[in-house]
Coordinates of C-alpha atoms and ligand atoms in Angstrom, one line a residue:
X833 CA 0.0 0.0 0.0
X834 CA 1.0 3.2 -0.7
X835 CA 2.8 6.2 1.5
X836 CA 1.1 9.5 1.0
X837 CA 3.3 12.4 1.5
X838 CA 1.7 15.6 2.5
X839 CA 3.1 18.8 1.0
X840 CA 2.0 21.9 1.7
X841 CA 4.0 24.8 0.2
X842 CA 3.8 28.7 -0.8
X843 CA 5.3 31.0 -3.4
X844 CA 8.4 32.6 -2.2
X845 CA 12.2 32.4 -3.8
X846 CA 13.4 29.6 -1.8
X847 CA 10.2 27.3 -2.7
X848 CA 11.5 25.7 -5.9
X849 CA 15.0 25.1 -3.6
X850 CA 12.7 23.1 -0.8
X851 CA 10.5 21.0 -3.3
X852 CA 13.9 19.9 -5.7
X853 CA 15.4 18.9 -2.2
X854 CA 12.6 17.1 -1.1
X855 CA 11.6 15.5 -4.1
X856 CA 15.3 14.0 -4.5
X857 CA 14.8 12.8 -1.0
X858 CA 11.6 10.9 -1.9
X859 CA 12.9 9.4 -5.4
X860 CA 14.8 7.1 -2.8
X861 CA 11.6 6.2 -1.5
X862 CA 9.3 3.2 -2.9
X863 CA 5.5 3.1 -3.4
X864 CA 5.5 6.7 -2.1
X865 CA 2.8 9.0 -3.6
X866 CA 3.2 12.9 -3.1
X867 CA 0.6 15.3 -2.4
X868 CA 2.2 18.6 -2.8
X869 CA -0.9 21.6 -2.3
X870 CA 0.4 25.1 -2.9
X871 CA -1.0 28.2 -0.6
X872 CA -2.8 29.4 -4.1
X873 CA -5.9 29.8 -5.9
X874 CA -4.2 28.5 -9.0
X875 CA -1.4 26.4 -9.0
X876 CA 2.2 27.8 -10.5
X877 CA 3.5 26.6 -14.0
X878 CA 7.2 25.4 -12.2
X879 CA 6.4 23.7 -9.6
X880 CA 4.0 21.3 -11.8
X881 CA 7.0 21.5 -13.9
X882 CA 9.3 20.2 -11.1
X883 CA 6.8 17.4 -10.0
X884 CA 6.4 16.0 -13.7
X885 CA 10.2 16.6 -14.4
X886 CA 10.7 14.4 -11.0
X887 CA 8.8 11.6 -12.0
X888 CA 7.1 10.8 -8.5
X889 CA 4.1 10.0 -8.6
X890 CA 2.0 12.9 -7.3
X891 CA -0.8 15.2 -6.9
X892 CA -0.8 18.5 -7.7
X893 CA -3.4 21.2 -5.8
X894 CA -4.1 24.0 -4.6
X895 CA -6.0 25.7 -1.3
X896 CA -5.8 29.0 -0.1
X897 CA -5.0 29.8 3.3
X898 CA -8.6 31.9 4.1
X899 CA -8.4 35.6 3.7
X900 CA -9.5 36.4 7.1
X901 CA -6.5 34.6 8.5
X902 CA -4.0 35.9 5.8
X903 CA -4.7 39.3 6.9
X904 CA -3.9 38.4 10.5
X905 CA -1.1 39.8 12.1
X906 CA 1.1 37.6 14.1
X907 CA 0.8 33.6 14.2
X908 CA -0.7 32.5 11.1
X909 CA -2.1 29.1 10.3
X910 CA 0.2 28.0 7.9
X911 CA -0.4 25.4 5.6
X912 CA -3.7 24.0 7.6
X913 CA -6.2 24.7 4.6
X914 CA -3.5 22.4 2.2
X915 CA -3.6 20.1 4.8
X916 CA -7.3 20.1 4.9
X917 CA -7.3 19.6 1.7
X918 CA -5.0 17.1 1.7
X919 CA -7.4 14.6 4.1
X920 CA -10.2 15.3 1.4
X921 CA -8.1 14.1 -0.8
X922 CA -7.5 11.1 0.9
X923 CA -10.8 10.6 1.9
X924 CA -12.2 10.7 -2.3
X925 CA -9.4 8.5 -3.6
X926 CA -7.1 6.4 -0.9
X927 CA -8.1 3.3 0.6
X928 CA -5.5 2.3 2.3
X929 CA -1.5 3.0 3.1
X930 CA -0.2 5.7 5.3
X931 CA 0.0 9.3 5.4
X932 CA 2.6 11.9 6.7
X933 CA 2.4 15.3 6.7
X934 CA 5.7 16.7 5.9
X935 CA 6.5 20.1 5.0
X936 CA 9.1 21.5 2.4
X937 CA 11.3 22.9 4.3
X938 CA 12.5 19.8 6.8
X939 CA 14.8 16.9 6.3
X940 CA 14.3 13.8 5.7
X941 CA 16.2 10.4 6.5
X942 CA 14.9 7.9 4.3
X943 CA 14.6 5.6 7.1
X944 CA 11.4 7.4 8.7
X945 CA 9.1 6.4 5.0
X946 CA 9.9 3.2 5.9
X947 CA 9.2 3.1 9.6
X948 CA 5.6 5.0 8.9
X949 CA 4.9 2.2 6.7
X950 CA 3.6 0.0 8.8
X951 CA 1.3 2.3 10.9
X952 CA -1.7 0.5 12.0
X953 CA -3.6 3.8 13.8
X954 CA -1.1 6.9 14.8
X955 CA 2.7 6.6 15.2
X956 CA 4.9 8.8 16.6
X957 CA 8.9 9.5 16.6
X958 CA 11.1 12.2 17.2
X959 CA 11.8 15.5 15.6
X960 CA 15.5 16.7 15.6
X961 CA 16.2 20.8 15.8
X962 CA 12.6 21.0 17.5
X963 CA 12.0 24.9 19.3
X964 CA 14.7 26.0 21.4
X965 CA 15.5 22.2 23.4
X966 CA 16.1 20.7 20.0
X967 CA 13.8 17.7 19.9
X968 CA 10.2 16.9 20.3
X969 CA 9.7 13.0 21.2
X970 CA 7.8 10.8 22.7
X971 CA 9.1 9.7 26.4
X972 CA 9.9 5.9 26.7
X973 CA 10.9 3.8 29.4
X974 CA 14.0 1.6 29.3
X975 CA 10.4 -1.1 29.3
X976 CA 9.9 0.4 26.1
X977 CA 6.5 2.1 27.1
X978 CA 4.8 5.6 26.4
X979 CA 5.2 7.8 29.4
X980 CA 4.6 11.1 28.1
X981 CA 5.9 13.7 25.9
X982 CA 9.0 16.1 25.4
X983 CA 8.6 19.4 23.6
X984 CA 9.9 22.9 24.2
X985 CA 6.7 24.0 24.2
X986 CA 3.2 22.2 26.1
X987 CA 0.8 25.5 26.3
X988 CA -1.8 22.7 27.6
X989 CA -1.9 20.7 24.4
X990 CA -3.0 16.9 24.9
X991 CA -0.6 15.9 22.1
X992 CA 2.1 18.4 22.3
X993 CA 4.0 17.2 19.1
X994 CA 5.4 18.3 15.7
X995 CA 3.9 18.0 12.5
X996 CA 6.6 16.5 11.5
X997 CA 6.3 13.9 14.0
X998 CA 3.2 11.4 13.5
X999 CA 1.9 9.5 10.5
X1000 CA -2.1 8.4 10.5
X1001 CA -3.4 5.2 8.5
X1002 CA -5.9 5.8 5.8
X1003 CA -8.1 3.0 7.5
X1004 CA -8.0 5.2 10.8
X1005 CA -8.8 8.2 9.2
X1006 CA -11.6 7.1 7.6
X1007 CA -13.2 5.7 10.8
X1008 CA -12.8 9.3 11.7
X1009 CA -14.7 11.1 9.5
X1010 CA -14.9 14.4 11.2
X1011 CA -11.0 14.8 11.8
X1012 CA -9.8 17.7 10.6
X1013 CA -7.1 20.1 11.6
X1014 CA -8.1 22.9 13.0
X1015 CA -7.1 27.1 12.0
X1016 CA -5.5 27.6 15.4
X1017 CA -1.7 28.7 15.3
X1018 CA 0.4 26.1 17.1
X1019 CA -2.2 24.3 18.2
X1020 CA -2.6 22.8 14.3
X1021 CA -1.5 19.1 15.6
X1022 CA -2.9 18.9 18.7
X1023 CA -6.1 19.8 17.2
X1024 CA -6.0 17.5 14.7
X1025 CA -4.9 14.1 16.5
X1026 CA -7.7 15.5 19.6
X1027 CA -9.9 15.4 16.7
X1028 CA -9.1 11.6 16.2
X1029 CA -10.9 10.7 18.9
X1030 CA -11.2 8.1 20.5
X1031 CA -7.6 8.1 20.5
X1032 CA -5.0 8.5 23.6
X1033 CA -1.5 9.2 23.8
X1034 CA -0.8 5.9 25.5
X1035 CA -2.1 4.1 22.0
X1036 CA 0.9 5.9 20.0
X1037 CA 2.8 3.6 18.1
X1038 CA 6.5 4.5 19.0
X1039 CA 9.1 4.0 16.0
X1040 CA 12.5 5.2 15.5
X1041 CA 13.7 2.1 17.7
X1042 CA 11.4 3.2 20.6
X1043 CA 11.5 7.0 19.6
X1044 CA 15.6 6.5 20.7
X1045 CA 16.2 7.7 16.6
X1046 CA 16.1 11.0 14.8
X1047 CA 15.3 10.7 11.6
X1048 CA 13.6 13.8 10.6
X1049 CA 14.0 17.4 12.0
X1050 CA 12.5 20.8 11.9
X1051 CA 15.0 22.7 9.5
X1052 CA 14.3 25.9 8.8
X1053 CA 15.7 28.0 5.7
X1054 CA 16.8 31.6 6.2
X1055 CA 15.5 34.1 3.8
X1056 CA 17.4 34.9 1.2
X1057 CA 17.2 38.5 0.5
X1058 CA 17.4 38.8 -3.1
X1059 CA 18.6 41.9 -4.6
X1060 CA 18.9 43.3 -8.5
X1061 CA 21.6 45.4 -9.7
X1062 CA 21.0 48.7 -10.3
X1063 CA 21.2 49.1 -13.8
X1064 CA 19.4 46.4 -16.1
X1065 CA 19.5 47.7 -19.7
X1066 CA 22.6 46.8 -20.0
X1067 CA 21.7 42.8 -19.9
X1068 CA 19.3 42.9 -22.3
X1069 CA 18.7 40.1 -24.6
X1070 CA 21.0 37.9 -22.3
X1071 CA 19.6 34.8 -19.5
X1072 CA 19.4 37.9 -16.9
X1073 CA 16.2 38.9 -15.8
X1074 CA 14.8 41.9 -17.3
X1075 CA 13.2 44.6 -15.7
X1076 CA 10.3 45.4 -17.8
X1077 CA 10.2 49.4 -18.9
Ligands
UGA182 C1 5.8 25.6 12.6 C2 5.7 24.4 13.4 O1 6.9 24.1 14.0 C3 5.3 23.2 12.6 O2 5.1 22.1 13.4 C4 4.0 23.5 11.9 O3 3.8 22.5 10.9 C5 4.1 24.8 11.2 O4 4.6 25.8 12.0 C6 2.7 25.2 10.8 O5 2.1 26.0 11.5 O6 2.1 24.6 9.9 P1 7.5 26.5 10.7 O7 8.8 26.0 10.2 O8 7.4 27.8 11.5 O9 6.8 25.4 11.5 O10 6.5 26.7 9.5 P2 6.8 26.7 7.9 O11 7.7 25.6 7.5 O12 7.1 28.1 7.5 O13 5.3 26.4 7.3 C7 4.7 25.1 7.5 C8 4.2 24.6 6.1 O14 3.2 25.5 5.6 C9 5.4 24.6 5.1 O15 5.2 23.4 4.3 C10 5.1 25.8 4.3 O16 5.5 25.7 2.9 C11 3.6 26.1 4.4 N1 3.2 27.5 4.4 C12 3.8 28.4 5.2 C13 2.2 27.9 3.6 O17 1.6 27.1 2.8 N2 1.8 29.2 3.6 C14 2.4 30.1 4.3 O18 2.0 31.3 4.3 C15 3.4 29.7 5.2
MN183 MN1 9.1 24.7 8.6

C-alpha cells in the first residue's frame, strides 16, 4: 500500500529550492505518492513542472489559506487549509496505506518512510532541531512504554508534538470522518490528533527504535534577501532577468 506524503508549500524564492530537495529525498523512496498543495488559488506553471520533471508519482493542488486569516497579524495558520485539503483528498481517492504530513522545508532520512509504513492507527517518533530544546519526542521507558511527551513548548496541548512527527493510516482516518485540523496557530496538531478521537496518547505507536532515533527534523531556511543590480539595460537580450520598462 502506498505512503502519501503531504506537502503543503507557498510561493516565495526559496520554494523551488525546498521541493527539488525534497523530491530528491523521496525518489529514494518506494510506493510513495506525493501530495504537494500550494497556498494558491491557482497552481504555478514550475512547480507542476518540477513534479512532472521528477517523475514521482503525485498530486498537484491547490487551497488557499482563508483571507481572514492571511490578513492576521502575528501567528498565522500556515499550511492547515493544504492540509485540509490534503485529508479530502484522501478521503475521495485512498483506501488504504499511510499518510505523513511533511513540509518542504524539513529533512528527511529515508529511514522514517519506511518506519511509517507500517502504521496501523497513529505513530509517533522524534523531531531533531525542535523549538529552542532541540527535539520533540515521545518519552519511553528503558520497558519500552509511552510515558509522556517532550517538547519545548506544552501551552496545555494533549498531544504536544510536531507536525513532523506522526503519521495516520488511511483505514484510521476514515473511521474518523470528522478529523480535521483545525485554524488555530500552534495548536494545528494537537487539534488534529484530539480530533481523532477516540484516541490516547498511551495508544501511540513509538518507531524510530522506541523514539531513541532522529530521523527527521524541523529545519528551517533563512530568507534569502534577493537583490537586483541597479542598472538592467545593460543585460538585455542575455539569460538575466529583465526589468520590464
Ligand atoms: C511551525 C511548526 O513548528 C510546525 O510544526 C508546523 O507544521 C508549522 O509551524 C505550521 O504552522 O504549519 P514553521 O517551520 O514555522 O513550523 O512553518 P513553515 O515551515 O514556515 O510552514 C509550514 C508549512 O506551511 C510549510 O510546508 C510551508 O511551505 C507552508 N506554508 C507556510 C504555507 O503554505 N503558507 C504560508 O503562508 C506559510
Ligand atoms: Mn518549517
Amino acid at each position: 500500500p502506498p505512503l502519501y506524503v503531504v506537502t503543503p508549500t507557498y510561493r516565495r524564492p526559496e520554494q523551488l529550492a525546498e521541493l527539488t530537495r525534497m523530491a530528491q529525498t523521496l525518489l529514494l523512496v518506494r510506493h510513495v505518492r506525493w501530495l504537494v498543495i500550494e497556498d494558491a488559488r491557482e497552481p504555478a506553471a514550475d512547480v507542476a513542472r518540477l513534479l512532472r520533471q521528477s517523475g514521482l508519482p503525485h498530486e498537484h493542488l491547490t487551497a488557499a489559506m482563508p483571507e481572514q486569516y492571511r490578513k492576521r497579524r502575528g501567528a498565522k495558520p500556515k499550511g492547515v487549509a493544504q492540509r485540509n485539503r490534503g485529508l479530502q483528498w484522501l478521503r475521495a481517492n485512498a483506501s488504504e496505506g499511510v499518510f505523513y504530513f511533511a513540509d518542504d522545508d524539513n529533512t528527511y532520512d529515508v529511514a522514517i518512510f519506511e518506519e511509517i509504513r507500517t502504521t496501523r492507527r497513529v505513530s509517533m517518533f522524534p523531531v531533531g532541531l525542535c523549538t529552542k530544546l532541540g527535539l520533540s519526542t515521545p518519552v519511553v521507558s528503558s520497558r519500552g512504554t509511552f510515558v509522556g511527551f517532550y517538547d519545548g513548548w506544552v501551552g496545555g496541548r494533549k498531544f504536544p508534538v510536531d507536525m513532523a512527527g506522526f503519521a495516520v493510516s488511511v483505514k484510521f482516518l476514515h473511521e474518523r470522518p470528522k478529523a480535521q485540523m483545525p485554524f488555530a496557530p500552534g495548536f494545528e496538531e494537537d487539534g488534529f490528533l484530539r480530533s481523532l478521537a477516540p484516541f490516547e496518547p498511551k495508544e501511540v505507536e513509538l518507531k524510530a527504535d522506541n523514539c531513541t532515533k532522529v530521523l527527521v527534523w524541523h529545519t528551517q531556511t533563512k530568507i534569502n534577501g534577493a537583490s537586483q543590480p541597479l542598472d538592467m539595460k545593460k543585460f538585455n537580450d542575455t539569460n538575466l532577468p529583465i526589468l520590464k520598462k
